[in-house]
């Protein structure tokens, strides 16, 4: 289990030994920072005995060390936010292979495992997003990932994962109103040699990886790594007799760390990922079968390159620049009705480029004031092609059945074409300062965020039908009716947001190791356009041309949605007890949201998903976490629990009033507990044996606005036994050992209900080698 990093005079002496001079001690800070995956340009300086901490937070620490991030003036356990940190060893022990593995480990944090890797629905403290804009930001080695569809990738050689809960909008801006995930990879300045990993599990699931970390010289280090994973899948499509969720995934990473001078560090991380997945294991609630006839798959290729430059011109000032370029191309093709009949299929192909630039400056002024300021800008451009192909059953059941006369369609199928170009540009200026007076610390942060989003669309369809019109005694006359739609349009919106944060912290204990805090922060999630509704718009326009329906829909009204805004009120405590052996963290929070964004399913025979704004919502809850290094040598216990009550205050849909109903898809409770017991062996071939047992719990989850369908609370048991030596470790593990049956997703398509079942019991073995 992880020990908190406390900067001490011993750390200063170690730096002096490395550098052999006062100037080189500054360089040692840079070296240590880069070696810890660019956590920051400096670390928190030691506090004198009895002095209060600079900033404080609520933290559950599950790994080895914690150091300062670039956008912080102290280590993470001195920031006024609730956070959970998982280190390298805990990532391995809990078998966390994607960020979905962090679900429930942090209280009130939930990522359901369903759909494809494009699906990265994150829920924190009752707020979340299934499509479009996320509620949580993701940074990998300080680089922000702008598209949540690219969040789900295999983790390899991870030094630590930080999860900050509550609005982080003041420092990180758009789409961090729920929190922030920071992932840091291992640095070649800290780790050298070859690492290899091989894993085999249930359903012929294989993971393998190899990496090399080395120093060219004392100022230049490089790391290269490659990883591959495969699974045959867990669910069978009864229509084809084949597994529908098979997958192959591969990735490569090249990381370079360069120290051109004593005061400058340069780090560049380039990564490439490729995903090839089968279909979606959606089961009909009526038949309890996965049974659909058309091809389903998801394919993604992505490239990210991030450059971080840090310069420390003096003891009191640190400057950083974070630059990134990101590219994603993917293809989602699916049987949109998920039935054995020929209704319709959807293909969504996309190319996306993104550029980001963040300039950060931080420092201290005198003995009491610390500050951080920055400029941020980004550009993202998405090109998308999304044709919907209507087939024979769909034509008959959804179109010609609504025409009272006998009719014949021209052909067995037709295509609704939709092409999109969606550029988004944004910029921000921000500042956050902290004033320390005695044991009190007061924090004030301000951010001005500007974003411009646009959508250019082209929707078209050419088809027709023949209607047999009665002519009295003369019989029936065939009348041909053509459909010719070719619509172009452009829409754009500009959003300006002011994002303040205030916090007060009181530290106590002989060394200020415990604290209580209160904070008020504003968060927001950007608005935009829901392109998935264009097929329904085209269908409605087509029916209007055929003389059926209520006319064409207003494109801007149907597709656009407003930003979601929130105020977060929080009080928390971080207590260090029993000489540091027991840490207990708690937080109470109240969130008031305006225009909360919800994904809803259109009524009737429509098939799209529409983003709408749900008036006002009220969320309150509590979090409690503990980590105990017990008196029994080698035994440590961690536990966390989160409770959230999230309901609508004002939200109407048609004739229904949902006031007082629970917000769907966000769990009411999350639970995590784990115990580790290390047995020292100290043999030639074996050093330690580590036993781990853990439990994750989630629920209740409401599946609809009416709260008529839900997933009750469920718990998943896991365990592992690990044999460790200096050069290898072997873990035998199991997940969902009790075979608990539960659902991870629910949705409605053309008035049919579907769910995805959670994964069954899984067993496996993981071998790790170090040379």
XYZ file of C-alpha atoms in Angstrom:
771
model
C 0.000 0.000 0.000
C 1.078 3.495 -0.719
C 2.842 5.856 1.695
C 2.234 9.574 1.420
C 5.203 11.520 0.221
C 6.260 14.033 2.859
C 9.098 16.330 1.776
C 11.686 16.302 4.567
C 15.166 17.510 5.169
C 16.367 14.014 4.244
C 14.961 14.606 0.738
C 16.912 17.867 0.560
C 20.117 16.098 1.655
C 19.531 13.433 -0.995
C 19.172 16.118 -3.633
C 22.373 17.744 -2.441
C 24.250 14.453 -2.733
C 23.071 14.064 -6.293
C 23.929 17.567 -7.357
C 26.802 18.435 -5.018
C 25.899 22.110 -4.934
C 23.054 24.449 -4.093
C 22.375 25.166 -7.783
C 22.293 21.478 -8.559
C 19.788 20.975 -5.755
C 17.339 22.989 -7.846
C 18.128 20.712 -10.778
C 17.466 17.699 -8.583
C 13.947 18.939 -8.017
C 13.480 19.041 -11.790
C 14.981 15.563 -12.185
C 12.747 14.131 -9.482
C 9.749 15.841 -11.003
C 10.356 14.469 -14.486
C 11.155 11.077 -13.047
C 7.717 11.056 -11.494
C 6.039 11.555 -14.897
C 6.039 15.326 -14.947
C 4.058 15.869 -11.797
C 5.237 19.446 -11.464
C 8.065 21.896 -11.633
C 8.616 21.775 -7.876
C 7.507 19.867 -4.809
C 5.912 21.043 -1.627
C 8.606 22.446 0.663
C 8.823 21.019 4.170
C 6.761 22.645 6.880
C 8.306 23.398 10.245
C 6.961 21.439 13.165
C 3.562 22.727 14.180
C 3.090 24.796 11.028
C -0.122 24.384 9.081
C -0.153 22.801 5.649
C -0.364 25.071 2.647
C -3.486 23.474 1.149
C -5.489 20.487 2.317
C -7.774 17.856 0.899
C -9.645 14.637 1.354
C -7.461 11.825 0.089
C -7.483 8.040 -0.013
C -3.994 6.936 -0.864
C -3.582 3.400 -2.223
C -0.152 3.405 -3.855
C 3.445 4.226 -3.074
C 4.114 7.975 -3.412
C 2.434 11.289 -4.087
C 4.067 14.381 -5.551
C 2.932 17.742 -6.831
C 1.055 18.173 -10.123
C 1.871 21.026 -12.471
C -1.367 22.839 -11.629
C -0.848 22.751 -7.880
C 1.411 24.452 -5.372
C 1.521 21.477 -3.022
C 1.234 17.691 -3.042
C -2.215 16.300 -3.752
C -2.920 15.625 -0.076
C -2.670 19.380 0.565
C -5.353 20.523 -1.907
C -8.920 21.472 -0.870
C -10.613 18.750 -2.898
C -11.713 15.163 -2.359
C -9.350 12.778 -4.119
C -8.310 9.167 -4.472
C -4.828 8.094 -5.544
C -3.908 4.611 -6.745
C -0.231 3.769 -7.211
C 1.509 1.310 -9.511
C 1.374 -1.686 -7.194
C -2.307 -1.189 -6.405
C -3.117 -0.837 -10.110
C -1.567 -4.255 -10.612
C -3.124 -5.823 -7.533
C -6.669 -4.722 -8.433
C -6.068 -5.692 -12.062
C -6.991 -2.196 -13.277
C -6.508 -2.407 -17.050
C -8.612 0.638 -18.096
C -10.044 3.617 -16.223
C -13.237 1.554 -15.844
C -11.266 -0.419 -13.266
C -11.311 2.671 -11.030
C -15.089 2.427 -10.773
C -16.227 2.199 -7.115
C -12.600 2.303 -5.863
C -13.213 6.010 -5.365
C -16.483 6.791 -3.562
C -19.313 8.100 -5.746
C -17.335 7.305 -8.912
C -18.905 4.894 -11.404
C -18.101 3.885 -14.999
C -20.405 1.140 -16.306
C -18.816 -1.483 -18.551
C -21.052 -1.803 -21.606
C -21.179 -1.179 -25.337
C -17.896 -0.611 -27.131
C -14.725 1.280 -26.243
C -16.372 4.361 -27.693
C -18.707 4.251 -24.692
C -17.070 5.973 -21.716
C -19.987 7.043 -19.570
C -18.662 8.509 -16.320
C -20.813 9.348 -13.292
C -19.530 11.288 -10.295
C -21.739 12.423 -7.440
C -24.955 11.962 -9.387
C -23.968 13.741 -12.587
C -22.803 12.076 -15.763
C -22.978 11.841 -19.533
C -23.691 8.978 -21.912
C -23.018 10.860 -25.150
C -21.238 14.014 -26.276
C -19.583 16.106 -23.541
C -18.119 14.331 -20.455
C -18.470 15.476 -16.849
C -14.915 14.454 -15.978
C -11.646 15.452 -17.622
C -8.837 13.050 -18.441
C -5.155 14.030 -18.511
C -2.413 11.574 -19.449
C 1.073 12.853 -18.583
C -0.504 16.332 -18.266
C -2.083 16.199 -21.767
C -5.887 16.733 -21.768
C -7.918 14.257 -23.827
C -10.704 16.325 -25.399
C -12.937 13.519 -26.687
C -14.447 11.137 -24.146
C -14.905 8.548 -26.923
C -11.125 8.120 -26.677
C -11.028 7.632 -22.881
C -11.216 3.821 -22.913
C -7.770 2.408 -23.678
C -5.555 -0.202 -22.034
C -3.329 1.102 -19.242
C 0.291 -0.012 -19.181
C 3.305 0.957 -17.067
C 1.223 3.312 -14.931
C 2.981 5.075 -12.076
C -0.197 6.391 -10.523
C -3.796 7.440 -11.125
C -5.309 10.465 -9.396
C -9.050 11.002 -9.239
C -10.248 14.412 -8.046
C -13.968 14.687 -7.290
C -15.983 17.860 -7.456
C -15.620 20.766 -9.910
C -12.109 21.324 -11.236
C -13.319 23.946 -13.700
C -11.310 26.849 -12.252
C -7.991 25.293 -13.267
C -9.100 22.863 -15.982
C -12.175 24.498 -17.511
C -14.813 22.826 -19.659
C -16.187 19.378 -18.881
C -14.541 18.931 -15.475
C -17.605 19.846 -13.405
C -17.678 16.332 -11.959
C -13.967 15.877 -11.464
C -10.647 15.075 -13.084
C -8.598 11.926 -13.755
C -4.819 12.323 -13.950
C -2.815 9.362 -15.270
C 0.985 9.374 -15.080
C 3.187 6.805 -16.839
C 6.582 5.595 -15.694
C 9.608 7.738 -16.528
C 12.948 6.463 -17.883
C 14.674 8.800 -15.419
C 13.263 6.706 -12.581
C 12.997 3.199 -14.059
C 15.600 1.391 -16.161
C 15.641 -1.981 -17.812
C 13.196 -4.282 -19.570
C 9.689 -5.041 -18.336
C 7.427 -7.752 -19.694
C 3.887 -8.841 -18.875
C 1.800 -11.827 -19.943
C -1.740 -12.562 -18.805
C -4.264 -15.255 -19.607
C -7.860 -15.311 -18.400
C -11.353 -16.631 -18.967
C -12.838 -16.686 -22.490
C -9.358 -16.916 -24.007
C -8.543 -13.405 -22.820
C -4.888 -12.551 -23.384
C -2.803 -9.482 -22.535
C 0.875 -9.076 -23.307
C 3.314 -6.203 -23.163
C 6.997 -5.386 -23.260
C 8.806 -2.126 -22.547
C 12.342 -0.811 -22.323
C 13.477 2.077 -20.091
C 16.981 3.424 -20.421
C 19.193 6.470 -20.093
C 21.316 7.596 -22.999
C 23.227 9.739 -20.515
C 22.472 11.435 -17.213
C 20.418 14.133 -18.978
C 18.541 12.043 -21.546
C 16.277 9.048 -21.048
C 13.933 7.154 -23.352
C 11.257 4.522 -22.974
C 9.476 2.462 -25.619
C 6.629 0.063 -24.977
C 4.145 -2.071 -26.855
C 1.018 -3.871 -25.659
C -1.575 -6.213 -27.089
C -4.824 -7.674 -25.765
C -7.389 -10.120 -27.129
C -10.594 -11.725 -25.922
C -12.960 -14.163 -27.589
C -15.846 -12.370 -25.882
C -18.351 -13.238 -23.167
C -21.702 -13.094 -24.987
C -23.036 -15.046 -27.955
C -25.347 -13.640 -30.618
C -27.887 -16.429 -31.042
C -28.731 -15.322 -34.569
C -25.199 -15.965 -35.862
C -23.999 -18.388 -33.209
C -20.822 -16.344 -32.731
C -19.446 -14.298 -29.861
C -20.491 -10.715 -30.493
C -18.071 -8.867 -28.184
C -14.698 -10.231 -29.312
C -11.863 -7.709 -29.318
C -8.277 -7.053 -30.355
C -6.372 -4.036 -29.035
C -2.823 -2.840 -29.489
C -0.828 0.190 -28.422
C 2.675 1.635 -28.554
C 4.295 4.473 -26.622
C 7.568 6.369 -26.932
C 8.532 8.621 -24.042
C 11.558 10.914 -24.001
C 12.843 12.947 -21.054
C 15.595 15.519 -21.638
C 17.257 17.851 -19.143
C 19.068 20.377 -21.364
C 20.175 22.479 -18.388
C 20.008 22.546 -14.628
C 16.736 24.497 -14.616
C 14.919 23.143 -17.672
C 13.208 19.822 -18.312
C 11.579 18.606 -21.533
C 9.310 15.600 -21.766
C 7.599 14.216 -24.857
C 5.178 11.282 -24.942
C 3.877 9.906 -28.236
C 1.313 7.108 -28.180
C -0.586 5.146 -30.808
C -3.576 2.904 -30.161
C -5.710 0.644 -32.292
C -8.969 -1.108 -31.324
C -10.953 -3.694 -33.278
C -14.150 -4.871 -31.581
C -17.127 -6.989 -32.449
C -20.744 -6.134 -31.755
C -22.778 -4.984 -28.820
C -24.161 -7.657 -26.449
C -27.569 -6.041 -25.976
C -30.228 -8.436 -24.756
C -33.962 -7.991 -25.379
C -35.869 -7.685 -22.112
C -38.859 -9.377 -23.720
C -37.090 -12.482 -25.028
C -33.979 -12.417 -22.769
C -31.933 -13.164 -25.904
C -29.091 -11.490 -27.749
C -30.458 -11.975 -31.241
C -29.767 -9.557 -34.096
C -29.021 -10.184 -37.762
C -26.870 -7.326 -39.068
C -23.137 -6.778 -38.650
C -21.938 -4.796 -35.633
C -18.381 -3.624 -34.952
C -16.303 -0.752 -33.638
C -12.865 0.226 -34.972
C -10.634 3.012 -33.701
C -7.137 4.261 -34.370
C -5.705 7.184 -32.430
C -2.467 9.093 -32.067
C -1.479 11.547 -29.342
C 1.728 13.485 -28.874
C 2.268 15.674 -25.826
C 5.217 17.970 -25.156
C 5.803 19.360 -21.644
C 8.520 21.961 -21.064
C 9.294 23.190 -17.556
C 11.596 25.994 -16.479
C 12.392 27.066 -12.934
C 14.175 30.427 -13.221
C 14.238 30.947 -9.445
C 13.352 29.296 -6.167
C 10.000 31.099 -6.120
C 8.781 30.798 -9.728
C 8.135 27.840 -12.048
C 6.957 28.075 -15.667
C 5.458 25.256 -17.729
C 4.183 24.758 -21.260
C 2.009 21.784 -22.250
C 1.390 21.281 -25.978
C -0.459 18.410 -27.621
C -1.729 17.172 -30.952
C -4.405 14.477 -31.050
C -5.905 12.480 -33.911
C -8.752 9.970 -33.783
C -10.378 8.019 -36.597
C -13.100 5.489 -35.863
C -15.994 3.579 -37.368
C -19.052 2.437 -35.447
C -21.372 0.179 -37.444
C -24.343 -1.415 -35.746
C -27.673 -3.098 -36.168
C -29.552 -0.168 -34.674
C -32.724 -2.099 -33.869
C -30.859 -5.113 -32.328
C -33.591 -7.454 -33.574
C -33.465 -10.431 -35.967
C -35.592 -8.501 -38.470
C -34.274 -6.124 -41.149
C -35.134 -2.700 -39.704
C -32.107 -0.442 -40.159
C -28.359 -0.147 -39.670
C -26.163 2.810 -38.730
C -22.600 3.589 -39.704
C -20.762 6.479 -38.053
C -17.292 7.202 -39.453
C -15.259 10.032 -38.014
C -11.939 11.833 -38.357
C -10.930 14.282 -35.643
C -7.908 16.530 -35.105
C -7.264 18.492 -31.923
C -4.561 20.898 -30.765
C -4.130 22.147 -27.197
C -1.789 24.642 -25.566
C -1.531 25.448 -21.877
C 0.915 27.956 -20.334
C 1.194 27.673 -16.548
C 3.102 29.875 -14.105
C 3.202 29.373 -10.360
C 5.190 30.611 -7.436
C 5.231 32.220 -4.026
C 5.277 35.823 -2.840
C 6.634 36.212 0.644
C 6.039 33.628 3.311
C 2.245 33.542 3.190
C 1.052 33.754 -0.412
C 1.293 31.187 -3.220
C -0.227 31.617 -6.673
C -0.847 29.877 -9.982
C -1.927 31.463 -13.285
C -2.304 30.282 -16.841
C -3.525 30.661 -20.404
C -5.220 27.786 -22.224
C -6.422 27.375 -25.796
C -7.609 24.539 -28.010
C -8.938 23.769 -31.471
C -10.830 20.610 -32.368
C -12.245 19.738 -35.773
C -14.468 16.713 -36.402
C -15.603 15.371 -39.767
C -18.319 12.734 -39.564
C -20.307 10.589 -41.983
C -23.386 8.904 -40.509
C -25.643 7.083 -43.028
C -28.695 5.162 -41.762
C -29.858 2.354 -44.053
C -33.546 1.453 -43.847
C -34.247 -2.152 -44.823
C -37.370 -4.104 -45.762
C -38.883 -4.579 -42.287
C -38.152 -1.012 -41.314
C -39.749 0.309 -44.500
C -42.838 -1.833 -43.957
C -43.292 -1.336 -40.192
C -42.166 2.256 -39.764
C -43.175 3.919 -43.037
C -45.674 2.169 -45.321
C -47.752 0.934 -42.361
C -48.480 4.598 -41.607
C -49.867 5.147 -45.107
C -53.565 4.103 -45.243
C -53.404 3.130 -48.920
C -51.724 0.117 -50.425
C -48.191 1.121 -51.331
C -44.978 -0.334 -52.680
C -41.536 1.064 -51.949
C -39.071 1.568 -54.779
C -36.468 -0.997 -53.752
C -35.758 -3.125 -50.691
C -33.757 -0.418 -48.925
C -32.788 3.234 -48.958
C -30.208 5.398 -47.204
C -30.582 8.543 -45.113
C -27.254 10.327 -45.572
C -25.864 12.791 -43.012
C -22.463 14.444 -43.221
C -21.100 16.834 -40.612
C -18.235 19.223 -40.031
C -17.938 20.364 -36.415
C -15.131 22.766 -35.406
C -14.791 23.862 -31.778
C -12.441 26.578 -30.525
C -11.867 27.677 -26.963
C -9.642 29.771 -24.758
C -9.322 30.638 -21.101
C -7.376 32.728 -18.620
C -7.222 31.619 -14.992
C -5.635 32.448 -11.661
C -5.692 30.820 -8.234
C -4.067 32.095 -5.073
C -3.683 30.846 -1.523
C -3.079 32.980 1.560
C -1.815 31.280 4.720
C -2.336 32.870 8.109
C -1.417 30.753 11.105
C -3.238 27.460 10.807
C -5.726 28.892 8.305
C -5.357 28.838 4.536
C -7.733 30.762 2.261
C -7.942 29.998 -1.458
C -9.522 32.027 -4.243
C -9.619 30.954 -7.902
C -11.063 32.679 -10.989
C -11.350 31.530 -14.606
C -12.825 33.130 -17.718
C -13.658 30.484 -20.318
C -14.790 31.235 -23.896
C -15.872 28.585 -26.396
C -17.237 28.741 -29.931
C -18.839 25.635 -31.432
C -20.287 25.212 -34.904
C -21.953 22.532 -37.022
C -22.203 22.397 -40.801
C -24.460 19.601 -42.035
C -25.660 18.049 -45.277
C -28.634 15.697 -45.089
C -29.948 13.991 -48.194
C -32.133 11.143 -49.345
C -33.473 10.041 -52.743
C -36.109 7.338 -52.839
C -39.852 6.953 -53.440
C -42.895 4.703 -53.459
C -45.953 3.894 -55.498
C -49.368 4.386 -53.912
C -52.414 2.617 -55.302
C -55.148 5.276 -55.202
C -58.799 4.032 -55.455
C -60.618 5.466 -58.506
C -64.179 4.267 -57.783
C -65.652 1.917 -60.385
C -62.556 2.438 -62.520
C -60.451 0.467 -60.039
C -57.086 1.565 -58.671
C -54.631 3.997 -60.215
C -50.923 3.725 -59.241
C -49.407 7.073 -58.265
C -45.657 7.465 -57.893
C -44.394 9.729 -55.132
C -40.725 10.637 -55.069
C -38.650 11.689 -52.083
C -35.807 14.065 -52.899
C -34.191 15.712 -49.885
C -30.945 17.656 -50.003
C -30.614 20.036 -47.080
C -27.579 22.082 -46.087
C -27.197 24.181 -42.990
C -24.810 25.854 -40.606
C -25.303 26.550 -36.910
C -22.981 28.075 -34.344
C -22.996 29.208 -30.731
C -20.575 31.006 -28.408
C -20.441 30.358 -24.683
C -18.779 32.567 -22.082
C -18.400 31.177 -18.571
C -17.038 32.732 -15.364
C -15.823 30.030 -12.975
C -14.917 31.058 -9.408
C -13.802 28.940 -6.468
C -13.272 29.805 -2.809
C -11.994 27.532 -0.058
C -10.903 27.739 3.560
C -8.747 25.150 5.325
C -7.849 24.738 8.990
C -4.899 22.457 9.750
C -4.172 20.903 13.118
C -1.982 18.295 14.731
C 1.633 18.600 15.809
C 2.803 18.855 12.185
C -0.424 20.021 10.550
C -1.101 16.479 9.343
C -4.882 16.732 9.803
C -7.265 19.329 8.472
C -10.834 20.346 7.785
C -11.956 22.449 4.847
C -14.956 24.043 3.173
C -15.253 25.127 -0.440
C -17.643 26.632 -2.953
C -16.959 26.115 -6.658
C -18.757 26.605 -9.937
C -18.580 24.008 -12.684
C -19.883 23.708 -16.198
C -20.173 21.285 -19.070
C -20.203 22.802 -22.549
C -23.213 22.767 -24.835
C -23.291 21.561 -28.412
C -25.170 19.699 -31.097
C -26.484 16.151 -31.031
C -25.815 14.740 -34.495
C -27.544 11.442 -33.705
C -30.942 13.074 -34.172
C -30.432 13.859 -37.866
C -31.672 10.460 -39.049
C -34.971 11.093 -37.252
C -35.128 14.601 -38.738
C -34.643 13.167 -42.225
C -37.275 10.498 -41.583
C -39.759 13.136 -40.444
C -39.005 15.316 -43.489
C -39.447 12.331 -45.775
C -42.840 11.478 -44.256
C -43.907 15.116 -44.676
C -43.073 14.929 -48.398
C -45.207 11.794 -48.608
C -48.103 13.663 -47.047
C -47.825 12.015 -43.658
C -46.662 13.385 -40.303
C -46.767 16.858 -38.784
C -44.219 18.542 -41.004
C -40.504 19.084 -40.777
C -38.719 19.429 -37.429
C -36.754 22.519 -36.494
C -33.137 21.373 -36.786
C -31.647 23.841 -34.300
C -34.331 23.135 -31.702
C -34.004 19.348 -31.959
C -30.215 19.055 -32.119
C -28.831 21.842 -29.929
C -28.504 21.743 -26.163
C -27.360 24.345 -23.663
C -24.366 24.185 -21.299
C -24.872 22.529 -17.930
C -23.921 24.661 -14.940
C -23.534 23.858 -11.264
C -22.623 25.237 -7.858
C -20.848 22.788 -5.581
C -20.826 23.315 -1.788
C -18.498 20.986 0.071
C -17.117 20.423 3.562
C -14.572 17.770 4.335
C -11.873 16.506 6.640
C -8.650 14.597 6.353
C -7.595 12.999 9.619
C -4.309 11.254 10.327
C -4.668 9.060 13.417
C -2.694 6.469 15.352
C 0.604 8.057 14.431
C -0.283 8.036 10.733
C -1.286 4.371 10.646
C -4.953 5.260 10.143
C -6.205 7.917 7.753
C -9.896 8.764 7.682
C -11.358 11.066 5.074
C -14.878 12.387 4.811
C -16.811 14.881 2.745
C -20.350 16.261 2.592
C -21.521 17.977 -0.581
C -24.484 19.766 -2.080
C -24.713 20.368 -5.839
C -27.277 22.576 -7.502
C -27.431 22.122 -11.282
C -29.131 24.240 -13.904
C -29.849 22.828 -17.365
C -28.488 19.386 -16.489
C -27.878 17.497 -19.730
C -29.762 14.213 -20.061
C -29.821 11.626 -22.818
C -33.406 10.690 -23.654
C -34.972 8.269 -26.124
C -37.578 9.725 -28.529
C -41.020 8.260 -28.190
C -42.679 5.960 -30.717
C -40.839 4.543 -33.712
C -37.950 6.978 -33.668
C -34.533 5.519 -32.950
C -32.095 8.324 -32.179
C -30.850 9.534 -28.817
C -31.471 13.135 -27.953
C -29.597 15.331 -25.509
C -31.932 17.588 -23.570
C -31.629 20.033 -20.675
C -33.530 19.055 -17.541
C -34.377 22.338 -15.853
C -32.972 22.142 -12.325
C -31.607 19.254 -10.281
C -30.485 18.951 -6.675
C -27.784 16.535 -5.524
C -26.478 15.940 -2.034
C -24.412 13.188 -0.524
C -21.547 12.010 1.613
C -18.241 10.184 1.209
C -16.201 8.296 3.761
C -12.858 6.595 3.174
C -10.297 4.946 5.418
C -6.927 3.306 5.106
C -5.451 1.395 8.051
C -2.015 -0.137 8.427
C -2.981 -2.539 11.161
C -0.766 -3.583 14.085
C -0.613 -7.035 12.519
C 2.564 -6.902 10.468
C 1.822 -7.005 6.734
C -1.950 -6.414 6.963
C -3.552 -3.261 5.601
C -7.213 -2.494 5.025
C -8.869 0.100 2.802
C -12.543 0.963 2.494
C -14.694 3.670 0.960
C -18.390 4.395 0.739
C -20.265 7.026 -1.218
C -23.936 7.979 -1.053
C -25.655 10.292 -3.513
C -29.242 11.486 -3.620
C -29.787 13.116 -7.019
C -33.269 14.194 -8.049
C -35.050 16.569 -10.391
C -36.272 19.841 -8.947
C -37.992 20.982 -12.134
C -38.159 18.881 -15.287
C -41.083 18.254 -17.597
C -41.151 16.106 -20.730
C -44.377 16.388 -22.653
C -47.226 15.924 -20.200
C -45.068 14.254 -17.541
C -43.634 16.075 -14.532
C -40.530 14.375 -13.114
C -40.076 16.615 -10.088
C -38.750 14.519 -7.187
C -37.688 11.593 -9.388
C -34.133 10.234 -9.185
C -31.738 11.116 -11.994
C -31.269 7.995 -14.150
C -28.032 6.068 -14.709
C -26.245 7.554 -11.661
C -25.903 5.035 -8.775
C -27.202 5.955 -5.349
C -24.477 4.053 -3.474
C -20.933 2.901 -4.181
C -18.875 0.659 -1.935
C -15.294 -0.585 -2.017
C -13.338 -2.616 0.514
C -9.984 -4.360 0.222
C -7.573 -6.135 2.518
C -3.942 -6.960 1.733
C -1.807 -9.331 3.749
C 1.897 -9.589 2.936
C 3.813 -12.670 4.093
C 7.583 -12.295 4.023
C 9.462 -15.302 2.706
C 12.914 -13.870 1.920
C 13.993 -16.920 -0.045
C 16.285 -17.100 -3.044
C 13.419 -17.536 -5.493
C 10.628 -15.814 -3.569
C 10.518 -12.711 -1.395
C 6.853 -12.180 -0.513
C 3.393 -13.628 -0.881
C 0.540 -11.087 -0.968
C -3.066 -12.061 -0.412
C -5.780 -9.639 -1.529
C -9.538 -9.781 -1.168
C -11.812 -7.003 -2.355
C -15.441 -6.120 -2.866
C -17.127 -3.522 -5.106
C -20.763 -2.538 -4.682
C -23.091 -0.349 -6.753
C -26.779 0.582 -6.743
C -29.596 1.354 -6.875
C -29.486 2.653 -10.467
C -32.642 4.058 -12.024
C -32.840 3.342 -15.746
C -35.511 5.838 -16.794
C -36.825 9.283 -15.890
C -40.036 7.778 -14.500
C -38.015 5.556 -12.103
C -40.045 2.510 -13.170
C -37.047 0.346 -14.147
C -33.932 -0.033 -12.014
C -30.877 -2.132 -11.200
C -30.887 -2.991 -7.471
C -27.709 -2.804 -5.398
C -25.215 -5.552 -6.209
C -21.750 -6.531 -4.990
C -18.842 -8.141 -6.853
C -16.202 -10.140 -4.986
C -12.600 -10.386 -6.116
C -9.398 -11.933 -4.809
C -5.792 -12.532 -5.786
C -2.637 -14.181 -4.536
C 0.668 -12.760 -5.728
C 4.116 -14.338 -5.508
C 6.815 -11.674 -5.652
C 10.554 -11.773 -6.172
C 13.089 -9.182 -7.252
C 12.786 -10.024 -10.950
C 9.253 -11.375 -11.298
C 5.769 -11.543 -9.862
C 2.989 -14.040 -10.548
C -0.632 -13.210 -9.677
C -3.541 -15.617 -9.674
C -6.777 -13.616 -9.607
C -10.522 -13.839 -9.838
C -13.272 -11.282 -10.423
C -17.002 -11.587 -9.676
C -16.211 -14.815 -7.885
C -19.802 -15.307 -6.744
C -21.145 -15.072 -10.304
C -23.452 -12.175 -9.442
C -25.950 -11.389 -12.202
C -26.540 -7.696 -12.865
C -27.158 -5.250 -15.706
C -24.842 -2.420 -16.696
C -27.068 -0.630 -19.235
C -30.686 -0.181 -20.293
C -32.146 1.549 -23.339
C -35.200 1.678 -25.593
C -35.271 1.456 -29.404
C -38.511 1.620 -31.433
C -40.432 0.819 -28.232
C -38.332 -2.289 -27.470
C -36.304 -2.459 -24.249
C -32.759 -3.829 -24.074
C -30.118 -4.386 -21.383
C -26.511 -5.447 -21.253
C -25.569 -8.006 -18.663
C -22.505 -7.543 -16.487
C -19.526 -9.813 -17.012
C -19.658 -13.239 -15.314
C -17.043 -14.815 -13.048
C -13.553 -14.508 -14.519
C -10.302 -16.189 -13.521
C -6.786 -15.519 -14.724
C -3.047 -15.406 -14.129
C -0.630 -12.525 -14.713
C 3.147 -12.866 -14.962
C 5.379 -9.773 -14.768
C 9.114 -9.781 -15.383
C 11.778 -7.145 -14.770
C 15.332 -7.308 -16.105
